């Protein structure tokens, strides 16, 4: 077993997958700094991401590899892959077009908790595109959601 | 059961905790946009975060609530809590001082995969403080890591 201090200090990339074989990966717009989404990768999707230079996740719902944008066209070109101190979370700096979330927004984080409330959200973004025009099956996010 | 479309479109805050009762929460510097860390919250830590205005996580290792900065002083003042389309991930915009990671860096993401390599990392940040001076027990991150 690799020691905690060693994991934090050394320069070997040893991403830690959980017992389901997954590691969370945050996608951040390399240009604007906006956090776009969080999804999961398994070993194979991480390898494909590194190999191809485009983000490939693992869909927990569909139990299969999910190349971001395979249906919508909203792909993510990976500029840099960062890893955290414990090597159990990845941060992808990506180049993207407009509209990364299958719900039509640039980021999946398009709502925020209202000030002073613990239950009510408010929209903090406007839609970047109309998802119903892109997803052929007519189901929002049928193939493009985590 | 609340429908997927409803979860994506409505303005009720219904965060989805996994079967361990946890939800991932990304902390992002509200001023610079830098992603600082990813940790987990349970219902109680989320409620405390909303109530107090300071980030409280749930440490999976120590199986207890973890007020960020309780030992180090590197607290996170929460400016805004965002939730993603599926409501299964949170994004906290936080105001912070220098040195958020227990390893001494501003962000936990202080290493990146080297261009063209799938195994080698490189440091992309300089230390913001000396952790050994802050953590009294002499063990890096003894109480301040996820």
Tab-separated table of N, CA and C in Angstrom, chain A residues 18-145:
chain	number	residue	atom	x	y	z
A	18	UNK	N	-12.811	4.143	-6.651
A	18	UNK	CA	-13.540	3.625	-5.486
A	18	UNK	C	-13.920	2.157	-5.699
A	19	UNK	N	-14.668	1.596	-4.765
A	19	UNK	CA	-14.941	0.153	-4.865
A	19	UNK	C	-15.824	-0.206	-6.058
A	20	UNK	N	-16.465	0.826	-6.645
A	20	UNK	CA	-17.200	0.575	-7.896
A	20	UNK	C	-16.309	0.786	-9.115
A	21	UNK	N	-15.041	1.096	-8.866
A	21	UNK	CA	-14.120	1.295	-9.982
A	21	UNK	C	-14.215	2.682	-10.596
A	22	UNK	N	-14.748	3.636	-9.847
A	22	UNK	CA	-14.965	4.980	-10.397
A	22	UNK	C	-14.201	6.055	-9.631
A	23	UNK	N	-13.907	7.139	-10.335
A	23	UNK	CA	-13.291	8.311	-9.710
A	23	UNK	C	-14.063	9.544	-10.196
A	24	UNK	N	-14.415	10.462	-9.287
A	24	UNK	CA	-15.112	11.672	-9.743
A	24	UNK	C	-14.189	12.585	-10.540
A	25	UNK	N	-14.751	13.193	-11.577
A	25	UNK	CA	-13.978	14.106	-12.425
A	25	UNK	C	-14.793	15.383	-12.634
A	26	UNK	N	-14.190	16.491	-12.262
A	26	UNK	CA	-14.819	17.801	-12.422
A	26	UNK	C	-14.337	18.382	-13.748
A	27	UNK	N	-15.256	18.911	-14.540
A	27	UNK	CA	-14.838	19.583	-15.778
A	27	UNK	C	-14.970	21.088	-15.586
A	28	UNK	N	-13.879	21.795	-15.863
A	28	UNK	CA	-13.849	23.250	-15.702
A	28	UNK	C	-13.432	23.888	-17.023
A	29	UNK	N	-14.153	24.911	-17.423
A	29	UNK	CA	-13.805	25.639	-18.642
A	29	UNK	C	-12.411	26.235	-18.474
A	30	UNK	N	-11.485	25.816	-19.340
A	30	UNK	CA	-10.091	26.253	-19.216
A	30	UNK	C	-9.942	27.760	-19.425
A	31	UNK	N	-10.872	28.333	-20.159
A	31	UNK	CA	-10.764	29.746	-20.503
A	31	UNK	C	-11.413	30.641	-19.438
A	32	UNK	N	-12.627	30.292	-19.045
A	32	UNK	CA	-13.386	31.171	-18.135
A	32	UNK	C	-13.281	30.765	-16.673
A	33	UNK	N	-12.895	29.512	-16.415
A	33	UNK	CA	-12.850	29.036	-15.037
A	33	UNK	C	-14.190	28.518	-14.531
A	34	UNK	N	-15.218	28.598	-15.357
A	34	UNK	CA	-16.536	28.116	-14.920
A	34	UNK	C	-16.524	26.594	-14.721
A	35	UNK	N	-17.072	26.162	-13.601
A	35	UNK	CA	-17.218	24.728	-13.392
A	35	UNK	C	-18.430	24.263	-14.189
A	36	UNK	N	-18.219	23.280	-15.057
A	36	UNK	CA	-19.267	22.866	-15.991
A	36	UNK	C	-20.080	21.681	-15.497
A	37	UNK	N	-19.421	20.708	-14.943
A	37	UNK	CA	-20.115	19.478	-14.546
A	37	UNK	C	-19.204	18.626	-13.681
A	38	UNK	N	-19.807	17.626	-13.073
A	38	UNK	CA	-19.037	16.600	-12.379
A	38	UNK	C	-19.602	15.261	-12.832
A	39	UNK	N	-18.720	14.377	-13.237
A	39	UNK	CA	-19.160	13.043	-13.652
A	39	UNK	C	-18.107	12.040	-13.168
A	40	UNK	N	-18.243	10.801	-13.580
A	40	UNK	CA	-17.332	9.770	-13.099
A	40	UNK	C	-16.578	9.119	-14.251
A	41	UNK	N	-15.394	8.643	-13.940
A	41	UNK	CA	-14.594	7.904	-14.903
A	41	UNK	C	-14.235	6.551	-14.318
A	42	UNK	N	-14.168	5.542	-15.180
A	42	UNK	CA	-13.517	4.307	-14.755
A	42	UNK	C	-12.130	4.278	-15.428
A	43	UNK	N	-11.384	3.243	-15.168
A	43	UNK	CA	-10.018	3.192	-15.687
A	43	UNK	C	-9.996	3.351	-17.216
A	44	UNK	N	-10.930	2.660	-17.862
A	44	UNK	CA	-10.956	2.676	-19.325
A	44	UNK	C	-11.294	4.069	-19.871
A	45	UNK	N	-12.260	4.733	-19.254
A	45	UNK	CA	-12.638	6.055	-19.761
A	45	UNK	C	-11.524	7.072	-19.503
A	46	UNK	N	-10.826	6.918	-18.389
A	46	UNK	CA	-9.685	7.806	-18.128
A	46	UNK	C	-8.586	7.560	-19.162
A	47	UNK	N	-8.292	6.296	-19.428
A	47	UNK	CA	-7.277	5.981	-20.438
A	47	UNK	C	-7.658	6.566	-21.802
A	48	UNK	N	-8.932	6.421	-22.165
A	48	UNK	CA	-9.388	6.950	-23.454
A	48	UNK	C	-9.298	8.477	-23.485
A	49	UNK	N	-9.595	9.093	-22.355
A	49	UNK	CA	-9.505	10.551	-22.269
A	49	UNK	C	-8.068	11.012	-22.508
A	50	UNK	N	-7.130	10.324	-21.850
A	50	UNK	CA	-5.715	10.679	-21.995
A	50	UNK	C	-5.256	10.422	-23.439
A	51	UNK	N	-5.676	9.292	-23.959
A	51	UNK	CA	-5.239	8.852	-25.291
A	51	UNK	C	-5.785	9.741	-26.408
A	52	UNK	N	-7.081	10.085	-26.302
A	52	UNK	CA	-7.724	10.819	-27.404
A	52	UNK	C	-7.668	12.332	-27.225
A	53	UNK	N	-7.516	12.780	-25.967
A	53	UNK	CA	-7.532	14.222	-25.713
A	53	UNK	C	-8.937	14.792	-25.607
A	54	UNK	N	-9.931	13.928	-25.597
A	54	UNK	CA	-11.317	14.369	-25.411
A	54	UNK	C	-11.937	13.621	-24.232
A	55	UNK	N	-12.796	14.323	-23.481
A	55	UNK	CA	-13.336	13.739	-22.253
A	55	UNK	C	-14.281	12.577	-22.537
A	56	UNK	N	-13.957	11.452	-21.911
A	56	UNK	CA	-14.817	10.268	-21.944
A	56	UNK	C	-15.117	9.895	-20.490
A	57	UNK	N	-16.391	9.841	-20.166
A	57	UNK	CA	-16.788	9.497	-18.806
A	57	UNK	C	-17.385	8.095	-18.789
A	58	UNK	N	-17.790	7.668	-17.577
A	58	UNK	CA	-18.516	6.416	-17.462
A	58	UNK	C	-19.888	6.747	-16.907
A	59	UNK	N	-20.919	6.413	-17.655
A	59	UNK	CA	-22.279	6.699	-17.204
A	59	UNK	C	-22.709	5.653	-16.184
A	60	UNK	N	-22.992	6.120	-14.973
A	60	UNK	CA	-23.413	5.184	-13.933
A	60	UNK	C	-24.806	4.632	-14.207
A	61	UNK	N	-25.639	5.466	-14.831
A	61	UNK	CA	-27.014	5.017	-15.120
A	61	UNK	C	-27.030	3.991	-16.238
A	62	UNK	N	-26.289	4.305	-17.305
A	62	UNK	CA	-26.327	3.426	-18.476
A	62	UNK	C	-25.251	2.340	-18.433
A	63	UNK	N	-24.417	2.393	-17.412
A	63	UNK	CA	-23.358	1.402	-17.219
A	63	UNK	C	-22.489	1.238	-18.458
A	64	UNK	N	-22.139	2.364	-19.069
A	64	UNK	CA	-21.270	2.278	-20.236
A	64	UNK	C	-20.447	3.541	-20.421
A	65	UNK	N	-19.434	3.444	-21.257
A	65	UNK	CA	-18.599	4.600	-21.563
A	65	UNK	C	-19.463	5.666	-22.218
A	66	UNK	N	-19.123	6.904	-21.935
A	66	UNK	CA	-19.924	8.016	-22.433
A	66	UNK	C	-18.958	9.088	-22.928
A	67	UNK	N	-18.795	9.139	-24.235
A	67	UNK	CA	-17.960	10.217	-24.763
A	67	UNK	C	-18.785	11.491	-24.728
A	68	UNK	N	-18.349	12.445	-23.937
A	68	UNK	CA	-19.106	13.697	-23.791
A	68	UNK	C	-19.335	14.305	-25.167
A	69	UNK	N	-20.609	14.546	-25.464
A	69	UNK	CA	-20.949	15.178	-26.727
A	69	UNK	C	-21.180	14.215	-27.868
A	70	UNK	N	-21.213	12.921	-27.573
A	70	UNK	CA	-21.343	11.938	-28.668
A	70	UNK	C	-22.652	12.130	-29.429
A	71	UNK	N	-23.686	12.588	-28.743
A	71	UNK	CA	-24.937	12.866	-29.454
A	71	UNK	C	-25.122	14.358	-29.702
A	72	UNK	N	-24.823	15.146	-28.679
A	72	UNK	CA	-25.113	16.585	-28.752
A	72	UNK	C	-24.085	17.366	-29.553
A	73	UNK	N	-22.902	16.809	-29.671
A	73	UNK	CA	-21.821	17.540	-30.314
A	73	UNK	C	-21.045	18.430	-29.350
A	74	UNK	N	-21.559	18.547	-28.115
A	74	UNK	CA	-20.884	19.412	-27.132
A	74	UNK	C	-19.741	18.664	-26.450
A	75	UNK	N	-18.694	18.468	-27.237
A	75	UNK	CA	-17.533	17.723	-26.755
A	75	UNK	C	-16.670	18.582	-25.826
A	76	UNK	N	-15.727	17.932	-25.179
A	76	UNK	CA	-14.787	18.638	-24.302
A	76	UNK	C	-13.368	18.277	-24.706
A	77	UNK	N	-12.649	19.240	-25.214
A	77	UNK	CA	-11.240	19.030	-25.543
A	77	UNK	C	-10.440	19.246	-24.254
A	78	UNK	N	-9.706	18.228	-23.880
A	78	UNK	CA	-9.018	18.287	-22.588
A	78	UNK	C	-7.665	18.982	-22.719
A	79	UNK	N	-7.524	20.082	-21.996
A	79	UNK	CA	-6.269	20.839	-22.043
A	79	UNK	C	-5.299	20.368	-20.960
A	80	UNK	N	-5.853	19.963	-19.821
A	80	UNK	CA	-4.997	19.584	-18.694
A	80	UNK	C	-5.798	18.684	-17.737
A	81	UNK	N	-5.127	17.701	-17.185
A	81	UNK	CA	-5.770	16.836	-16.182
A	81	UNK	C	-5.043	17.018	-14.864
A	82	UNK	N	-5.753	17.529	-13.877
A	82	UNK	CA	-5.182	17.734	-12.544
A	82	UNK	C	-5.714	16.653	-11.605
A	83	UNK	N	-4.948	16.381	-10.568
A	83	UNK	CA	-5.388	15.396	-9.583
A	83	UNK	C	-5.214	15.996	-8.194
A	84	UNK	N	-6.067	15.605	-7.265
A	84	UNK	CA	-5.983	16.240	-5.938
A	84	UNK	C	-4.994	15.514	-5.034
A	85	UNK	N	-4.817	16.056	-3.839
A	85	UNK	CA	-3.803	15.566	-2.903
A	85	UNK	C	-3.903	14.059	-2.667
A	86	UNK	N	-5.107	13.568	-2.453
A	86	UNK	CA	-5.313	12.146	-2.182
A	86	UNK	C	-5.384	11.303	-3.457
A	87	UNK	N	-5.336	11.935	-4.577
A	87	UNK	CA	-5.492	11.282	-5.884
A	87	UNK	C	-6.807	10.506	-5.989
A	88	UNK	N	-7.851	11.044	-5.349
A	88	UNK	CA	-9.156	10.391	-5.507
A	88	UNK	C	-10.189	11.299	-6.176
A	89	UNK	N	-9.712	12.353	-6.824
A	89	UNK	CA	-10.595	13.225	-7.598
A	89	UNK	C	-9.780	13.884	-8.708
A	90	UNK	N	-10.383	13.984	-9.888
A	90	UNK	CA	-9.714	14.605	-11.033
A	90	UNK	C	-10.374	15.938	-11.368
A	91	UNK	N	-9.575	16.829	-11.942
A	91	UNK	CA	-10.096	18.107	-12.421
A	91	UNK	C	-9.609	18.269	-13.856
A	92	UNK	N	-10.563	18.328	-14.772
A	92	UNK	CA	-10.213	18.465	-16.193
A	92	UNK	C	-10.416	19.909	-16.631
A	93	UNK	N	-9.356	20.507	-17.146
A	93	UNK	CA	-9.496	21.830	-17.752
A	93	UNK	C	-9.811	21.583	-19.220
A	94	UNK	N	-10.966	22.058	-19.637
A	94	UNK	CA	-11.440	21.712	-20.981
A	94	UNK	C	-11.775	22.944	-21.824
A	95	UNK	N	-11.598	22.780	-23.128
A	95	UNK	CA	-12.061	23.786	-24.087
A	95	UNK	C	-13.403	23.318	-24.615
A	96	UNK	N	-14.365	24.232	-24.575
A	96	UNK	CA	-15.731	23.836	-24.928
A	96	UNK	C	-16.423	24.892	-25.777
A	97	UNK	N	-17.510	24.456	-26.418
A	97	UNK	CA	-18.365	25.422	-27.110
A	97	UNK	C	-19.476	25.853	-26.146
A	98	UNK	N	-20.466	26.531	-26.652
A	98	UNK	CA	-21.549	26.997	-25.783
A	98	UNK	C	-22.571	25.898	-25.535
A	99	UNK	N	-22.939	25.694	-24.278
A	99	UNK	CA	-23.993	24.744	-23.980
A	99	UNK	C	-23.493	23.364	-23.634
A	100	UNK	N	-22.927	23.224	-22.462
A	100	UNK	CA	-22.347	21.935	-22.074
A	100	UNK	C	-23.339	21.014	-21.371
A	101	UNK	N	-24.354	21.588	-20.753
A	101	UNK	CA	-25.305	20.759	-19.992
A	101	UNK	C	-26.445	20.306	-20.899
A	102	UNK	N	-26.879	19.065	-20.718
A	102	UNK	CA	-27.948	18.525	-21.560
A	102	UNK	C	-29.281	19.248	-21.339
A	103	UNK	N	-29.364	19.999	-20.235
A	103	UNK	CA	-30.604	20.735	-19.968
A	103	UNK	C	-30.643	22.076	-20.713
A	104	UNK	N	-29.581	22.376	-21.454
A	104	UNK	CA	-29.596	23.571	-22.291
A	104	UNK	C	-28.715	24.719	-21.813
A	105	UNK	N	-28.100	24.520	-20.673
A	105	UNK	CA	-27.274	25.597	-20.109
A	105	UNK	C	-25.789	25.359	-20.403
A	106	UNK	N	-25.012	26.402	-20.169
A	106	UNK	CA	-23.575	26.259	-20.381
A	106	UNK	C	-22.967	25.322	-19.341
A	107	UNK	N	-23.428	25.460	-18.107
A	107	UNK	CA	-22.946	24.624	-17.014
A	107	UNK	C	-24.120	23.867	-16.415
A	108	UNK	N	-23.840	22.690	-15.856
A	108	UNK	CA	-24.894	21.965	-15.132
A	108	UNK	C	-25.305	22.718	-13.871
A	109	UNK	N	-24.440	23.605	-13.409
A	109	UNK	CA	-24.740	24.355	-12.187
A	109	UNK	C	-25.426	25.669	-12.551
A	110	UNK	N	-26.683	25.577	-12.939
A	110	UNK	CA	-27.425	26.749	-13.398
A	110	UNK	C	-28.425	27.255	-12.363
A	111	UNK	N	-28.443	26.612	-11.208
A	111	UNK	CA	-29.318	27.053	-10.116
A	111	UNK	C	-28.526	27.190	-8.815
A	112	UNK	N	-28.957	28.139	-8.010
A	112	UNK	CA	-28.307	28.345	-6.707
A	112	UNK	C	-29.369	28.495	-5.635
A	113	UNK	N	-28.993	28.143	-4.441
A	113	UNK	CA	-29.871	28.312	-3.292
A	113	UNK	C	-30.092	29.810	-3.067
A	114	UNK	N	-31.360	30.171	-2.869
A	114	UNK	CA	-31.654	31.581	-2.616
A	114	UNK	C	-31.075	32.005	-1.277
A	115	UNK	N	-30.591	33.216	-1.233
A	115	UNK	CA	-30.047	33.763	0.019
A	115	UNK	C	-31.106	33.664	1.117
A	116	UNK	N	-30.726	33.132	2.249
A	116	UNK	CA	-31.637	33.077	3.383
A	116	UNK	C	-32.606	31.912	3.353
A	117	UNK	N	-32.547	31.107	2.293
A	117	UNK	CA	-33.440	29.955	2.217
A	117	UNK	C	-32.643	28.663	2.235
A	118	UNK	N	-33.262	27.604	2.743
A	118	UNK	CA	-32.612	26.297	2.713
A	118	UNK	C	-33.346	25.368	1.746
A	119	UNK	N	-34.381	25.888	1.117
A	119	UNK	CA	-35.219	25.027	0.263
A	119	UNK	C	-35.464	25.549	-1.140
A	120	UNK	N	-35.298	26.848	-1.319
A	120	UNK	CA	-35.647	27.421	-2.622
A	120	UNK	C	-34.423	27.762	-3.463
A	121	UNK	N	-34.515	27.356	-4.740
A	121	UNK	CA	-33.450	27.657	-5.694
A	121	UNK	C	-33.857	28.836	-6.563
A	122	UNK	N	-32.871	29.409	-7.232
A	122	UNK	CA	-33.173	30.385	-8.271
A	122	UNK	C	-32.267	30.094	-9.470
A	123	UNK	N	-32.756	30.398	-10.652
A	123	UNK	CA	-31.918	30.238	-11.839
A	123	UNK	C	-30.871	31.345	-11.834
A	124	UNK	N	-29.637	30.991	-12.129
A	124	UNK	CA	-28.580	32.000	-12.173
A	124	UNK	C	-27.957	32.078	-13.572
A	125	UNK	N	-28.567	31.376	-14.524
A	125	UNK	CA	-28.032	31.373	-15.894
A	125	UNK	C	-29.176	31.343	-16.892
A	126	UNK	N	-28.853	31.751	-18.090
A	126	UNK	CA	-29.826	31.632	-19.173
A	126	UNK	C	-29.429	30.475	-20.083
A	127	UNK	N	-30.422	29.924	-20.751
A	127	UNK	CA	-30.113	28.790	-21.627
A	127	UNK	C	-29.197	29.213	-22.785
A	128	UNK	N	-28.304	28.316	-23.124
A	128	UNK	CA	-27.364	28.578	-24.221
A	128	UNK	C	-27.861	27.981	-25.531
A	129	UNK	N	-28.747	27.003	-25.427
A	129	UNK	CA	-29.320	26.376	-26.625
A	129	UNK	C	-30.597	25.656	-26.222
A	130	UNK	N	-31.341	25.204	-27.234
A	130	UNK	CA	-32.576	24.470	-26.958
A	130	UNK	C	-32.316	22.972	-27.067
A	131	UNK	N	-32.275	22.284	-25.942
A	131	UNK	CA	-31.911	20.857	-25.983
A	131	UNK	C	-32.859	20.026	-26.845
A	132	UNK	N	-34.138	20.414	-26.910
A	132	UNK	CA	-35.111	19.616	-27.691
A	132	UNK	C	-34.775	19.602	-29.178
A	133	UNK	N	-33.989	20.576	-29.597
A	133	UNK	CA	-33.597	20.601	-31.012
A	133	UNK	C	-32.391	19.710	-31.287
A	134	UNK	N	-31.698	19.360	-30.242
A	134	UNK	CA	-30.455	18.601	-30.425
A	134	UNK	C	-30.619	17.108	-30.145
A	135	UNK	N	-31.361	16.819	-29.075
A	135	UNK	CA	-31.483	15.405	-28.715
A	135	UNK	C	-32.590	14.763	-29.532
A	136	UNK	N	-32.181	13.857	-30.388
A	136	UNK	CA	-33.101	13.299	-31.385
A	136	UNK	C	-34.247	12.515	-30.783
A	137	UNK	N	-33.954	11.866	-29.664
A	137	UNK	CA	-34.987	11.013	-29.086
A	137	UNK	C	-36.080	11.816	-28.384
A	138	UNK	N	-35.846	13.100	-28.297
A	138	UNK	CA	-36.876	13.946	-27.695
A	138	UNK	C	-36.898	13.897	-26.185
A	139	UNK	N	-36.026	13.056	-25.626
A	139	UNK	CA	-35.944	13.018	-24.165
A	139	UNK	C	-34.719	13.817	-23.765
A	140	UNK	N	-34.954	14.840	-23.007
A	140	UNK	CA	-33.838	15.676	-22.585
A	140	UNK	C	-32.775	14.812	-21.913
A	141	UNK	N	-31.612	14.850	-22.464
A	141	UNK	CA	-30.493	14.177	-21.814
A	141	UNK	C	-30.514	12.669	-21.934
A	142	UNK	N	-31.257	12.147	-22.880
A	142	UNK	CA	-31.384	10.699	-22.989
A	142	UNK	C	-30.038	9.993	-23.077
A	143	UNK	N	-29.113	10.612	-23.734
A	143	UNK	CA	-27.810	9.944	-23.886
A	143	UNK	C	-26.659	10.813	-23.383
A	144	UNK	N	-26.991	11.984	-22.950
A	144	UNK	CA	-25.916	12.922	-22.629
A	144	UNK	C	-25.877	13.340	-21.166
A	145	UNK	N	-26.416	12.501	-20.303
A	145	UNK	CA	-26.370	12.852	-18.889
A	145	UNK	C	-25.671	11.762	-18.103
